[in-house]
Amino acid sequence: MNEATDNIIVFDKVNKWYGNNFHVLRDINLNVRRGERIVVCGPSGSGKSTLIRCINRLEEHQEGHLIVDGTELTDDVKAIDKIRKEVGMVFQQFNLFPHLTVLENLTLSPMYVGKMPKKEAEEKAMTQLKRVRIAEQAGKYPLQLSGGQQQRVAIARALCLTPKIMLFDEPTSALDPEMIKEVLDVMVEMANQGITMICVTHEMGFAKAVADRVIFMDQGQIVEQNTPHEFFNNPQTDRSKDFLSKILGH
Amino acid sequence: MAETIIFQSLPARPAPVNTEGLVPWVKNNLFANWQSTLTTLIVGGLLLFYIPQFINWAVLTATTVPNADACRAEGVGACWGVITEKYRLIIFGRYPFEEQWRPLVATILMVALLVMSCTRMFWKKWLVAVWIVVLAAFFILMYGGMFGLTEVQTDRWGGLPLTIMLATLSIVLCFPIAICVALGRRSNLPAIRTFCTIYVELIRGVPLISVLFMASFMFPLFMPAGVTIDVLIRVLVGVTLFAAAYMAEVIRGGLQAMPKGQAEAAASLGLSYWQTQFKIILPQALAMVVPGIMNNFIGLFKDTSLVYIVSLYELTGSLGLALNSDADWRPYKLEGYLFIVAIYFAFCFAMSRYSLWIEKQVNKSKLR
Ligand SMILES: Nc1ncnc2c1ncn2[C@@H]1O[C@H](COP(=O)(O)OP(=O)(O)OP(=O)(O)O)[C@@H](O)[C@H]1O
Ligand SMILES: [Mg+2]
């Protein structure tokens, strides 16, 4: 294997198809260092979601190697279980469990996956809820909360497994403008605590503030990667120039 | 001096027409326009004509004396005497007469168990133990052969105990099977998916009666000589498998309606397939289809009456048994049927009210 020990995620010539003829990820090579914070952007349909969903095997790749924290992702269920315990994910549509209270949403995985006693799991959950500043809502059901609150609960839920890697798939794009800030604030705080983060987002302010690297994707390929400063001020390719002019244009 | 403003009183108006209470309701709902007035008059007329006749027949001129001659007398309406005379035969079927306290106690235990299971207060782990104890008590009481109880073969069982036992067991057993089949039809494994699909399509393609026939008459032909399985068990298995196929489709409807994100979120949290199904998917999917599930349960309860076809005399069957062989009482079958209709209705109505309550319970998390 070719991964260096400080690379927590290694994509080695990863290819993926949907069905027989839709080539969605093409020769992806990407190394993510431990503790690195990466923002992924690119036009709609370029394969950003697919890329990060491969990391916890919500999607499977067909060619190449994908190694997460030293374990290669294959059909091996044990490997998948191990990796899912180390990788937290936050979705665009929150995906909270509506039939469980906020607290139950958070304790579910520690109790049934982490085999933690209920009491301990609840304490841990409350710590995370405090961290996202929503502890007073613990007894409510998700549908009783606002979008921004729901997304913060979702972040807290992902944190309850103490993951080494956090994946965010457009965490703020289903939110009203005034709620975006409260979620981004929580994410910035997390970013400053040293967890490895890969975040699909078009929030350029967030990228500038916390990202170590911006990855720009188009048509299933990584077109360009650079520091935020370089990427925004000095894009290298016509595709990224075009993309930046569109999202920064108005 | 300033000019004086002349006060002008408003003319008195009538109070607004009362819009609440019985009279306005009748006016608005029954006599709002000429179509509704006409309908009200026709329906009302028919009711006025038939209800007194029915009351006259069922109550005023009815007799409750268990004497067929009294019933045949001129001007006598409903002959409830047939119930007074035959109720033990109808309710307990061919169970030995002197031993009928046993099915009575067994039925009471069973109904108490059902009521308990439906009450939130008792939704505890030990309820499973209560089920095992009560079911064991039911079969010991019914079958006997121990504790000094004489043995009563299953072909003598009948009436209400049999109806309740068949319905309860098939409901309880078909539910997990249905869940497995519904999950199986959505499985990633082609073999499981195909098997479940064939099972559902096969069962739905035949009437219950033919399933019962096969369970009762054809199945033994395929058994090795000397091996016999009690007809009651064979029929129970038949009814259960039949009901499970229908139930599976109702449950699959709920599974189908679940957004993909729920399973993905569960997977991303590391939950296994079964944990995801039992903790996340099924609770929500089942909550969505409570009315459909209860509908099937009620249907199943009434479908148990078909087991008379294989000579098991549950409630409906034992009514026939009680009256057909008795020339004196045979003419009063209508009264007999009304009697068991009342019993069926009581159970089914309770089930449908319970369904509404359950729906409210499972939707609590949706309330804002
Ligand atoms: N399950 C699927 N089956 C077939 N095609 C799919 C599937 N999921 C996604 N696609 C297609 O793959 C392409 C990449 O999808 P992906 O969701 O990764 O894009 P994205 O970059 O995240 O876009 P967006 O910004 O709109 O979220 C799109 O063209 C999409 O239509
Ligand atoms: Mg996407």
mmCIF file of C-alpha atoms in Angstrom, chain A residues 22-245:
data_model
loop_
_atom_site.group_PDB
_atom_site.id
_atom_site.type_symbol
_atom_site.label_atom_id
_atom_site.label_comp_id
_atom_site.label_asym_id
_atom_site.label_seq_id
_atom_site.Cartn_x
_atom_site.Cartn_y
_atom_site.Cartn_z
ATOM 1 C CA PHE A 22 -22.459 7.234 -16.262
ATOM 2 C CA HIS A 23 -18.862 7.816 -15.229
ATOM 3 C CA VAL A 24 -19.328 9.968 -12.138
ATOM 4 C CA LEU A 25 -15.836 9.869 -10.537
ATOM 5 C CA ARG A 26 -12.855 9.789 -12.883
ATOM 6 C CA ASP A 27 -9.336 8.891 -11.732
ATOM 7 C CA ILE A 28 -9.617 10.632 -8.390
ATOM 8 C CA ASN A 29 -6.282 10.982 -6.606
ATOM 9 C CA LEU A 30 -6.416 12.749 -3.291
ATOM 10 C CA ASN A 31 -4.496 12.602 -0.038
ATOM 11 C CA VAL A 32 -5.960 14.153 3.068
ATOM 12 C CA ARG A 33 -3.599 14.776 5.951
ATOM 13 C CA ARG A 34 -4.616 14.138 9.539
ATOM 14 C CA GLY A 35 -6.304 17.265 10.890
ATOM 15 C CA GLU A 36 -6.562 18.877 7.476
ATOM 16 C CA ARG A 37 -9.621 20.961 6.641
ATOM 17 C CA ILE A 38 -10.750 20.701 3.059
ATOM 18 C CA VAL A 39 -13.528 22.496 1.236
ATOM 19 C CA VAL A 40 -14.871 20.880 -1.915
ATOM 20 C CA CYS A 41 -16.676 23.034 -4.457
ATOM 21 C CA GLY A 42 -17.726 22.846 -8.045
ATOM 22 C CA PRO A 43 -20.780 23.097 -10.252
ATOM 23 C CA SER A 44 -23.918 21.059 -9.567
ATOM 24 C CA GLY A 45 -23.627 17.457 -10.711
ATOM 25 C CA SER A 46 -19.837 17.482 -10.711
ATOM 26 C CA GLY A 47 -19.692 14.562 -8.255
ATOM 27 C CA LYS A 48 -18.889 16.341 -4.972
ATOM 28 C CA SER A 49 -21.478 14.461 -2.942
ATOM 29 C CA THR A 50 -20.529 11.183 -4.549
ATOM 30 C CA LEU A 51 -16.884 11.789 -3.677
ATOM 31 C CA ILE A 52 -17.420 12.337 0.015
ATOM 32 C CA ARG A 53 -20.097 9.622 0.267
ATOM 33 C CA CYS A 54 -17.472 7.132 -0.936
ATOM 34 C CA ILE A 55 -15.435 7.874 2.164
ATOM 35 C CA ASN A 56 -17.970 6.210 4.473
ATOM 36 C CA ARG A 57 -19.159 3.790 1.836
ATOM 37 C CA LEU A 58 -22.636 5.247 1.332
ATOM 38 C CA GLU A 59 -21.539 4.872 -2.282
ATOM 39 C CA GLU A 60 -19.092 2.236 -3.460
ATOM 40 C CA HIS A 61 -16.346 2.824 -5.990
ATOM 41 C CA GLN A 62 -15.628 0.272 -8.677
ATOM 42 C CA GLU A 63 -11.962 0.887 -9.493
ATOM 43 C CA GLY A 64 -8.925 2.079 -7.614
ATOM 44 C CA HIS A 65 -8.138 2.074 -3.913
ATOM 45 C CA LEU A 66 -9.656 4.130 -1.154
ATOM 46 C CA ILE A 67 -7.945 3.905 2.207
ATOM 47 C CA VAL A 68 -9.392 5.552 5.290
ATOM 48 C CA ASP A 69 -7.300 5.640 8.448
ATOM 49 C CA GLY A 70 -5.219 2.691 7.279
ATOM 50 C CA THR A 71 -8.162 0.498 6.318
ATOM 51 C CA GLU A 72 -8.977 -0.096 2.671
ATOM 52 C CA LEU A 73 -12.673 0.112 1.795
ATOM 53 C CA THR A 74 -13.815 -3.100 0.146
ATOM 54 C CA ASP A 75 -16.921 -5.272 0.430
ATOM 55 C CA ASP A 76 -15.611 -6.371 3.808
ATOM 56 C CA VAL A 77 -18.386 -5.474 6.234
ATOM 57 C CA LYS A 78 -16.054 -5.345 9.229
ATOM 58 C CA ALA A 79 -13.880 -2.735 7.561
ATOM 59 C CA ILE A 80 -16.955 -0.679 6.677
ATOM 60 C CA ASP A 81 -18.226 -0.859 10.270
ATOM 61 C CA LYS A 82 -14.855 0.221 11.608
ATOM 62 C CA ILE A 83 -14.641 3.174 9.257
ATOM 63 C CA ARG A 84 -18.202 4.318 9.883
ATOM 64 C CA LYS A 85 -17.390 4.551 13.577
ATOM 65 C CA GLU A 86 -14.551 6.912 12.739
ATOM 66 C CA VAL A 87 -16.346 9.043 10.191
ATOM 67 C CA GLY A 88 -19.210 11.380 11.061
ATOM 68 C CA MET A 89 -21.458 12.795 8.377
ATOM 69 C CA VAL A 90 -23.779 15.786 8.185
ATOM 70 C CA PHE A 91 -26.324 15.937 5.390
ATOM 71 C CA GLN A 92 -27.951 18.772 3.514
ATOM 72 C CA GLN A 93 -31.408 17.587 4.615
ATOM 73 C CA PHE A 94 -30.318 17.010 8.274
ATOM 74 C CA ASN A 95 -31.754 13.458 8.241
ATOM 75 C CA LEU A 96 -32.571 13.477 11.932
ATOM 76 C CA PHE A 97 -34.785 10.626 13.097
ATOM 77 C CA PRO A 98 -38.174 12.287 13.566
ATOM 78 C CA HIS A 99 -39.611 9.578 15.849
ATOM 79 C CA LEU A 100 -36.848 10.020 18.416
ATOM 80 C CA THR A 101 -36.218 12.991 20.672
ATOM 81 C CA VAL A 102 -33.118 15.088 20.170
ATOM 82 C CA LEU A 103 -31.418 13.290 23.040
ATOM 83 C CA GLU A 104 -32.381 9.870 21.678
ATOM 84 C CA ASN A 105 -31.061 10.849 18.258
ATOM 85 C CA LEU A 106 -27.729 11.513 19.885
ATOM 86 C CA THR A 107 -27.515 8.496 22.202
ATOM 87 C CA LEU A 108 -28.597 5.939 19.586
ATOM 88 C CA SER A 109 -25.238 5.333 18.023
ATOM 89 C CA PRO A 110 -23.102 5.447 21.211
ATOM 90 C CA MET A 111 -25.500 2.985 22.859
ATOM 91 C CA TYR A 112 -25.996 0.489 20.040
ATOM 92 C CA VAL A 113 -22.782 0.854 18.067
ATOM 93 C CA GLY A 114 -20.429 2.000 20.820
ATOM 94 C CA LYS A 115 -22.079 -0.276 23.440
ATOM 95 C CA MET A 116 -21.962 2.565 25.934
ATOM 96 C CA PRO A 117 -24.205 2.458 29.032
ATOM 97 C CA LYS A 118 -27.259 4.701 28.696
ATOM 98 C CA LYS A 119 -26.232 7.106 31.403
ATOM 99 C CA GLU A 120 -22.791 7.680 29.978
ATOM 100 C CA ALA A 121 -24.215 8.084 26.468
ATOM 101 C CA GLU A 122 -26.638 10.713 27.737
ATOM 102 C CA GLU A 123 -23.899 12.654 29.468
ATOM 103 C CA LYS A 124 -21.860 12.572 26.303
ATOM 104 C CA ALA A 125 -24.864 13.682 24.269
ATOM 105 C CA MET A 126 -25.494 16.614 26.584
ATOM 106 C CA THR A 127 -21.866 17.672 26.274
ATOM 107 C CA GLN A 128 -22.184 17.708 22.491
ATOM 108 C CA LEU A 129 -25.511 19.543 22.650
ATOM 109 C CA LYS A 130 -23.904 22.206 24.802
ATOM 110 C CA ARG A 131 -21.092 22.423 22.301
ATOM 111 C CA VAL A 132 -23.572 23.285 19.543
ATOM 112 C CA ARG A 133 -25.452 25.520 22.002
ATOM 113 C CA ILE A 134 -28.758 23.729 21.983
ATOM 114 C CA ALA A 135 -28.784 21.779 25.258
ATOM 115 C CA GLU A 136 -32.164 23.189 26.308
ATOM 116 C CA GLN A 137 -33.888 21.413 23.375
ATOM 117 C CA ALA A 138 -32.797 17.897 24.371
ATOM 118 C CA GLY A 139 -36.307 16.663 25.130
ATOM 119 C CA LYS A 140 -37.964 17.959 21.974
ATOM 120 C CA TYR A 141 -38.629 16.112 18.741
ATOM 121 C CA PRO A 142 -36.626 17.220 15.692
ATOM 122 C CA LEU A 143 -39.655 18.520 13.804
ATOM 123 C CA GLN A 144 -40.300 20.949 16.650
ATOM 124 C CA LEU A 145 -37.004 22.741 15.953
ATOM 125 C CA SER A 146 -35.991 25.306 13.354
ATOM 126 C CA GLY A 147 -33.807 24.298 10.427
ATOM 127 C CA GLY A 148 -30.667 25.797 11.922
ATOM 128 C CA GLN A 149 -31.324 24.065 15.231
ATOM 129 C CA GLN A 150 -31.940 20.757 13.462
ATOM 130 C CA GLN A 151 -28.676 20.998 11.590
ATOM 131 C CA ARG A 152 -26.810 21.748 14.806
ATOM 132 C CA VAL A 153 -28.413 18.679 16.377
ATOM 133 C CA ALA A 154 -27.257 16.685 13.341
ATOM 134 C CA ILE A 155 -23.715 17.940 13.855
ATOM 135 C CA ALA A 156 -23.865 17.039 17.551
ATOM 136 C CA ARG A 157 -25.182 13.587 16.625
ATOM 137 C CA ALA A 158 -22.263 12.982 14.279
ATOM 138 C CA LEU A 159 -19.849 14.127 16.986
ATOM 139 C CA CYS A 160 -21.209 11.683 19.556
ATOM 140 C CA LEU A 161 -19.132 8.843 18.111
ATOM 141 C CA THR A 162 -15.988 10.959 18.593
ATOM 142 C CA PRO A 163 -15.125 10.636 14.914
ATOM 143 C CA LYS A 164 -11.671 11.253 13.491
ATOM 144 C CA ILE A 165 -13.138 12.622 10.284
ATOM 145 C CA MET A 166 -16.211 14.783 9.706
ATOM 146 C CA LEU A 167 -17.904 14.959 6.336
ATOM 147 C CA PHE A 168 -20.303 17.778 5.514
ATOM 148 C CA ASP A 169 -22.455 17.694 2.395
ATOM 149 C CA GLU A 170 -23.745 21.217 1.804
ATOM 150 C CA PRO A 171 -24.767 21.597 5.461
ATOM 151 C CA THR A 172 -26.172 25.094 5.049
ATOM 152 C CA SER A 173 -27.843 25.040 1.654
ATOM 153 C CA ALA A 174 -31.270 24.051 2.988
ATOM 154 C CA LEU A 175 -31.251 26.894 5.522
ATOM 155 C CA ASP A 176 -32.550 30.443 5.631
ATOM 156 C CA PRO A 177 -29.799 33.085 5.586
ATOM 157 C CA GLU A 178 -30.113 34.004 9.256
ATOM 158 C CA MET A 179 -29.715 30.351 10.263
ATOM 159 C CA ILE A 180 -26.668 29.775 8.093
ATOM 160 C CA LYS A 181 -24.517 31.784 10.450
ATOM 161 C CA GLU A 182 -25.405 29.811 13.566
ATOM 162 C CA VAL A 183 -24.439 26.573 11.820
ATOM 163 C CA LEU A 184 -21.246 27.972 10.313
ATOM 164 C CA ASP A 185 -20.214 29.326 13.719
ATOM 165 C CA VAL A 186 -20.435 25.830 15.158
ATOM 166 C CA MET A 187 -18.437 24.442 12.242
ATOM 167 C CA VAL A 188 -15.712 27.061 12.576
ATOM 168 C CA GLU A 189 -15.409 26.191 16.249
ATOM 169 C CA MET A 190 -15.015 22.519 15.363
ATOM 170 C CA ALA A 191 -12.470 23.284 12.690
ATOM 171 C CA ASN A 192 -10.337 25.025 15.278
ATOM 172 C CA GLN A 193 -10.265 21.901 17.437
ATOM 173 C CA GLY A 194 -8.157 19.828 15.061
ATOM 174 C CA ILE A 195 -10.617 17.301 13.619
ATOM 175 C CA THR A 196 -10.146 16.269 9.983
ATOM 176 C CA MET A 197 -12.916 17.950 7.994
ATOM 177 C CA ILE A 198 -14.100 17.609 4.434
ATOM 178 C CA CYS A 199 -16.846 20.012 3.617
ATOM 179 C CA VAL A 200 -18.809 20.391 0.406
ATOM 180 C CA THR A 201 -20.015 23.956 0.484
ATOM 181 C CA HIS A 202 -20.343 27.130 -1.511
ATOM 182 C CA GLU A 203 -19.875 29.318 1.548
ATOM 183 C CA MET A 204 -16.714 31.020 0.397
ATOM 184 C CA GLY A 205 -16.373 32.996 3.588
ATOM 185 C CA PHE A 206 -16.193 29.753 5.509
ATOM 186 C CA ALA A 207 -13.631 28.367 3.072
ATOM 187 C CA LYS A 208 -11.426 31.421 3.441
ATOM 188 C CA ALA A 209 -11.706 31.380 7.219
ATOM 189 C CA VAL A 210 -10.945 27.738 7.998
ATOM 190 C CA ALA A 211 -9.905 25.668 4.969
ATOM 191 C CA ASP A 212 -6.339 24.485 4.500
ATOM 192 C CA ARG A 213 -7.130 23.529 0.937
ATOM 193 C CA VAL A 214 -9.914 24.070 -1.572
ATOM 194 C CA ILE A 215 -10.679 21.346 -4.072
ATOM 195 C CA PHE A 216 -12.496 22.260 -7.222
ATOM 196 C CA MET A 217 -14.349 19.510 -9.076
ATOM 197 C CA ASP A 218 -15.952 19.409 -12.472
ATOM 198 C CA GLN A 219 -17.365 16.497 -14.458
ATOM 199 C CA GLY A 220 -16.195 13.897 -11.979
ATOM 200 C CA GLN A 221 -12.598 15.093 -11.850
ATOM 201 C CA ILE A 222 -10.537 17.120 -9.447
ATOM 202 C CA VAL A 223 -9.693 20.044 -11.663
ATOM 203 C CA GLU A 224 -7.752 22.186 -9.274
ATOM 204 C CA GLN A 225 -6.625 22.256 -5.669
ATOM 205 C CA ASN A 226 -4.958 25.051 -3.828
ATOM 206 C CA THR A 227 -4.961 27.123 -0.658
ATOM 207 C CA PRO A 228 -8.096 29.241 -0.333
ATOM 208 C CA HIS A 229 -6.095 32.402 -0.821
ATOM 209 C CA GLU A 230 -4.537 31.191 -4.072
ATOM 210 C CA PHE A 231 -7.718 29.566 -5.316
ATOM 211 C CA PHE A 232 -9.886 32.632 -4.899
ATOM 212 C CA ASN A 233 -7.374 35.229 -5.969
ATOM 213 C CA ASN A 234 -5.525 33.337 -8.622
ATOM 214 C CA PRO A 235 -7.591 30.481 -10.119
ATOM 215 C CA GLN A 236 -5.586 28.458 -12.604
ATOM 216 C CA THR A 237 -8.112 26.911 -14.974
ATOM 217 C CA ASP A 238 -10.819 28.319 -17.217
ATOM 218 C CA ARG A 239 -13.369 26.084 -15.446
ATOM 219 C CA SER A 240 -12.590 27.455 -11.998
ATOM 220 C CA LYS A 241 -12.449 31.052 -13.241
ATOM 221 C CA ASP A 242 -15.840 30.586 -14.826
ATOM 222 C CA PHE A 243 -17.227 28.963 -11.639
ATOM 223 C CA LEU A 244 -15.851 31.667 -9.344
ATOM 224 C CA SER A 245 -17.153 34.449 -11.534
#
